[in-house]
CSV table of C-alpha atoms in Angstrom, one decimal:
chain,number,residue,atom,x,y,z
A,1,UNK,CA,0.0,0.0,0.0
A,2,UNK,CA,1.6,3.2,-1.0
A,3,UNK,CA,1.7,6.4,1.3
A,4,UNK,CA,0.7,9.8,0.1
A,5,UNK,CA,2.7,12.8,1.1
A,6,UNK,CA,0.2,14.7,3.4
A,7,UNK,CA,-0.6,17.6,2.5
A,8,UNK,CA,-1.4,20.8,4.7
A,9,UNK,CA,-5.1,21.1,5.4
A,10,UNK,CA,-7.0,24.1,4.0
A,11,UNK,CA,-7.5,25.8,7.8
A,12,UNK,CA,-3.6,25.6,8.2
A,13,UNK,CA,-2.4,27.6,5.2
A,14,UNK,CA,-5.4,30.1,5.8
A,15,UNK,CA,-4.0,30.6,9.0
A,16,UNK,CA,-0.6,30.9,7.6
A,17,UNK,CA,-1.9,33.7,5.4
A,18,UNK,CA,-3.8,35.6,8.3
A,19,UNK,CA,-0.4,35.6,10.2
A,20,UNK,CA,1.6,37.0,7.8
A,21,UNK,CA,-1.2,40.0,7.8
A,22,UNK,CA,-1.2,40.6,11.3
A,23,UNK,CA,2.8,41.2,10.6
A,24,UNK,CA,2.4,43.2,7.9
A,25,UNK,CA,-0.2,45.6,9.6
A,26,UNK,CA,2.2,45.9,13.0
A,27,UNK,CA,5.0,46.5,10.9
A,28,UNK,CA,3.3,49.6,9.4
A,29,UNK,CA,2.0,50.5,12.7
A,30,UNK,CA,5.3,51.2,14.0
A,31,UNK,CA,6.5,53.2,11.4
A,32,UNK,CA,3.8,55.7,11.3
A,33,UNK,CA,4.0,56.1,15.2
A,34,UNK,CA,7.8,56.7,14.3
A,35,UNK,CA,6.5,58.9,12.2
A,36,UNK,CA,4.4,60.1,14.5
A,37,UNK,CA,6.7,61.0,16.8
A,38,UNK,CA,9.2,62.8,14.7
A,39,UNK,CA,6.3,64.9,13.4
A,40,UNK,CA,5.5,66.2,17.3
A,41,UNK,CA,9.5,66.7,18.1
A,42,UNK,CA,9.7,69.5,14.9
A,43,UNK,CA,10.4,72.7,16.2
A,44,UNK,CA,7.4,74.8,15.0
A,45,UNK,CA,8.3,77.9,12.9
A,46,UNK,CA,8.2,81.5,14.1
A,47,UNK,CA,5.5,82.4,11.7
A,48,UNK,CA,2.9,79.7,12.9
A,49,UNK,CA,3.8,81.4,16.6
A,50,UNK,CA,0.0,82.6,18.4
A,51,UNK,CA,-0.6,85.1,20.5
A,52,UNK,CA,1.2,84.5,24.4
A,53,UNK,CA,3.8,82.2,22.6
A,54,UNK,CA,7.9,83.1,22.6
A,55,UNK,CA,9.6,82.9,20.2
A,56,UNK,CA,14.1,83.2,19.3
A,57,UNK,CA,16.0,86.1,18.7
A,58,UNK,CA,15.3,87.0,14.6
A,59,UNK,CA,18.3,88.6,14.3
A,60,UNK,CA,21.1,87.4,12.8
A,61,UNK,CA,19.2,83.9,11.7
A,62,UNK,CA,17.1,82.7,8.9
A,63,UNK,CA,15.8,80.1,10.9
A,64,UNK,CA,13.5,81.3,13.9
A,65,UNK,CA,11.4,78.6,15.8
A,66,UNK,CA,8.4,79.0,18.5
A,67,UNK,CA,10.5,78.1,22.3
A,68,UNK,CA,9.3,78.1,26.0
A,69,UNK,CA,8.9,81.6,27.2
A,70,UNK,CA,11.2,80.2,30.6
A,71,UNK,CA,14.0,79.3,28.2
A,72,UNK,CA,17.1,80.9,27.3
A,73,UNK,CA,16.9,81.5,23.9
A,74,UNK,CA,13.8,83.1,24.1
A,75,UNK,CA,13.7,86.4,22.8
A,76,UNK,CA,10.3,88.4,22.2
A,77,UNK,CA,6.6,87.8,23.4
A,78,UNK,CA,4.1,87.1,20.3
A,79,UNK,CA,1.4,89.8,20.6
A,80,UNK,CA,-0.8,89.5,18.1
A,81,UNK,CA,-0.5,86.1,15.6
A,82,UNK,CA,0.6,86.7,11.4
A,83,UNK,CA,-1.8,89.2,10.0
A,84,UNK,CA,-3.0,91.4,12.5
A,85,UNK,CA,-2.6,95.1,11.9
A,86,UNK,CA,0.3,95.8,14.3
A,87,UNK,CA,-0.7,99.3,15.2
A,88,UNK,CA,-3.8,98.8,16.9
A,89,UNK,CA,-2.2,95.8,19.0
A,90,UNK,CA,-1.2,97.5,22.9
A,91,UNK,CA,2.2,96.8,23.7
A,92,UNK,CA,3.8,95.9,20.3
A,93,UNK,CA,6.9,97.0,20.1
A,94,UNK,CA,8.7,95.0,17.2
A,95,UNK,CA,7.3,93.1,13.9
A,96,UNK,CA,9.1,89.7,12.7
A,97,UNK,CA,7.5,89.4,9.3
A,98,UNK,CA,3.9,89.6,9.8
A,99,UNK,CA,3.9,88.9,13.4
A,100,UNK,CA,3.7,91.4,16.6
A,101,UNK,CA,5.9,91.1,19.6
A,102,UNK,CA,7.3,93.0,22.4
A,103,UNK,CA,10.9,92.2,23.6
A,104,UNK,CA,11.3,89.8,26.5
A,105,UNK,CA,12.9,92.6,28.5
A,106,UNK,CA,11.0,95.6,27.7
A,107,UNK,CA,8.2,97.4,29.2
A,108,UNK,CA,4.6,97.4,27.3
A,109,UNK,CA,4.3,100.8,28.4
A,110,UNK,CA,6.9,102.4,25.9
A,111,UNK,CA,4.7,101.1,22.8
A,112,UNK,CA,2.2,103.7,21.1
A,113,UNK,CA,0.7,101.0,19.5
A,114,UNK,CA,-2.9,101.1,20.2
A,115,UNK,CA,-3.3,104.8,21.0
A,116,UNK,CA,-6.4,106.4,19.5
A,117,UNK,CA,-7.7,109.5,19.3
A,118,UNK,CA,-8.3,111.1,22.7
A,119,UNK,CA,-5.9,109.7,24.4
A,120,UNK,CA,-3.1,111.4,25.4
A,121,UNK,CA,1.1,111.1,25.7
A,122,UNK,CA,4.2,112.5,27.6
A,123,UNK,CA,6.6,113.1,25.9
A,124,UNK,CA,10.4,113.7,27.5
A,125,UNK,CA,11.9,116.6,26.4
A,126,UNK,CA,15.3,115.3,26.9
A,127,UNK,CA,15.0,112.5,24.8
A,128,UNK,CA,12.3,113.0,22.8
A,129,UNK,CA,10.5,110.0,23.8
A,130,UNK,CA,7.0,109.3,24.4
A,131,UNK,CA,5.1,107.3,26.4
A,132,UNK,CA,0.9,107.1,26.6
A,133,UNK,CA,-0.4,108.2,29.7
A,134,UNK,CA,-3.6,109.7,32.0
A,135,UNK,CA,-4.7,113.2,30.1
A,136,UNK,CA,-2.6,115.3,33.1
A,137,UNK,CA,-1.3,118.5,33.2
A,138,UNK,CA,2.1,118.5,30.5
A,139,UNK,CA,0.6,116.0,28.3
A,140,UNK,CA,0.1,116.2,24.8
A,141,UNK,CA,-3.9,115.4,23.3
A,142,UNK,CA,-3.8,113.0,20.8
A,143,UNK,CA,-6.2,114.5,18.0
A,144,UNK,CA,-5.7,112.1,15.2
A,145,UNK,CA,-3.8,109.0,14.4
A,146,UNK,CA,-2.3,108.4,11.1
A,147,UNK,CA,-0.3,105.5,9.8
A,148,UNK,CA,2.0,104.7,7.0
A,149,UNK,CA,2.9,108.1,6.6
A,150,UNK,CA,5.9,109.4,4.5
A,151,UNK,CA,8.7,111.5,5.9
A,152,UNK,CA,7.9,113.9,2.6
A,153,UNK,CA,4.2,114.1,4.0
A,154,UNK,CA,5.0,116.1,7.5
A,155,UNK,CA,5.1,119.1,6.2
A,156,UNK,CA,9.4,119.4,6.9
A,157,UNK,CA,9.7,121.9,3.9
A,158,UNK,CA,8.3,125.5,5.1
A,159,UNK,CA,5.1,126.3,3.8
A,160,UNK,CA,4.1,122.8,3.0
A,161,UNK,CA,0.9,121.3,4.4
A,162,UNK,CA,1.8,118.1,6.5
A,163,UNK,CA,-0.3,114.7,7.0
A,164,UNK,CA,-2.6,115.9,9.8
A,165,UNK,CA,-3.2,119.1,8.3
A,166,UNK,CA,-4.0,116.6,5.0
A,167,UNK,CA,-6.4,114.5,7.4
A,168,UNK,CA,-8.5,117.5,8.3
A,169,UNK,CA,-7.7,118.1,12.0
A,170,UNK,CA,-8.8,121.2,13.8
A,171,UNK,CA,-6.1,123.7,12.7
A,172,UNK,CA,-6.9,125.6,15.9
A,173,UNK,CA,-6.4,123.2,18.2
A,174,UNK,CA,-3.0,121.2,16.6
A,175,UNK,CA,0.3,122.1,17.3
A,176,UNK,CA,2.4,119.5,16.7
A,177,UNK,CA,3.0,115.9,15.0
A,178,UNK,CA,5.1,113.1,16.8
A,179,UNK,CA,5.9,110.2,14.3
A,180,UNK,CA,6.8,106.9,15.8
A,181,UNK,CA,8.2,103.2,14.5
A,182,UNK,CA,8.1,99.3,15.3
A,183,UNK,CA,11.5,97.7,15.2
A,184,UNK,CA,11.7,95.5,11.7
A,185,UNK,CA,13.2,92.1,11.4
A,186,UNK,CA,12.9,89.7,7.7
A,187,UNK,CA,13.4,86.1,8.0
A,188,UNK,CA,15.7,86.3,4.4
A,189,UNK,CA,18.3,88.1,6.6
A,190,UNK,CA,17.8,88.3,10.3
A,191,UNK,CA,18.8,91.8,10.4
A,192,UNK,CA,17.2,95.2,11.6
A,193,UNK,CA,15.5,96.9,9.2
A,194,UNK,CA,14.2,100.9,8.7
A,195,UNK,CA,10.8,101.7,6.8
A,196,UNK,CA,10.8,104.2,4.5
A,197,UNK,CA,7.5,105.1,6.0
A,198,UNK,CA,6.2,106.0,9.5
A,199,UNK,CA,4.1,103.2,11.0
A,200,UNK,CA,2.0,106.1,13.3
A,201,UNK,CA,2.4,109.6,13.6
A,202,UNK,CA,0.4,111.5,16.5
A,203,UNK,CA,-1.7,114.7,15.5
A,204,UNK,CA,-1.1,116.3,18.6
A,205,UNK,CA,-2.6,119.6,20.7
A,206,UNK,CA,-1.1,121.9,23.3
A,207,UNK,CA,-0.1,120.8,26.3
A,208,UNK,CA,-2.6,120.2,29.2
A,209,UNK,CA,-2.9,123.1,31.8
């Protein structure tokens, strides 16, 4: 009587099959939680920072990442997130692109960003420096705000009608114009930059008695 080889049965080489899967799938399971996991250790970029985060110093680097506001190379405070008007954000001193920030180390109060009409500034007369404050005796009334106004516009040649004058405040009650700039940084160098325009300038009355 001659023996046949045996042959697998049909549940054996199913199950065969069904293993081989189940490797298959855990294999690929790893690699996207690899993936994963690379994907949540990426620094995020500067210009995906929201308002409250820190981010690193812009200057001198192309490359400019969101950081712990505790850490050391933490440089400015986000203000306001990528396409917010900067001038109406309080306490923006500085721009990174389309950002707002204020240094880690400076003081809200010397931004003008924000002021509006009404309020009122001091303005040190040894420095020239302004800073908004309570409508007190010494300070100057702020009777209209303008912004993205040209050097050529104020009026500097004798004669000439400036920007406020343009904007149709009360000639009887102006005096005065103060101009005032954010601090400029683009990521393509790093470096400081000056507008050729003036981010706000500050129709402004006498002083208060």
């Amino acid at each position: 009587m001659s023996t046949q080889p045996l042959q697998p049965s049909a549940p054996q080489r199913k199950h065969g099959r069904v293993l081989a899967i189940v490797i298959a799938v855990a294999a690929i399971a790893v690699v996207g939680i690899v993936i994963g996991v690379s994907a949540l250790n990426r620094p995020t970029p500067a210009s995906q920072a929201a308002a409250g985060q820190c981010i690193q110093d812009p200057a001198g680097s192309s490359s400019v990442y969101v950081t712990d506001c505790d850490a050391k190379d933490a440089a400015y405070k986000v203000t306001a997130s990528g396409g917010t008007d900067c001038t109406t954000v309080s306490g923006t001193t500085t721009t990174y692109e389309d950002l707002c920030m204020i240094g880690l180390d400076e003081d809200p109060s010397i931004s003008l960003a924000g002021v509006q009409e009404g309020d009122c500034l001091s303005i040190d007369t040894s420095t020239e420096e302004a800073t908004t404050t309570e409508c007190t005796a010494g300070t100057y009334p702020v009777l209209k705000v303008l912004t993205d106004v040209d050097d050529t516009d104020l009026g500097l040649l004798a004669g000439n009608e400036d920007a406020c004058q343009a904007a149709g405040v009360d000639n009887d009650a102006y005096t005065s114009w103060y101009k005032w700039n954010f601090d400029y940084f683009r990521s393509d160098s790093g470096i400081d930059l000056t507008a050729n325009t003036n981010d706000l300038v500050f129709c402004l009355g006498d002083p208060q008695p």
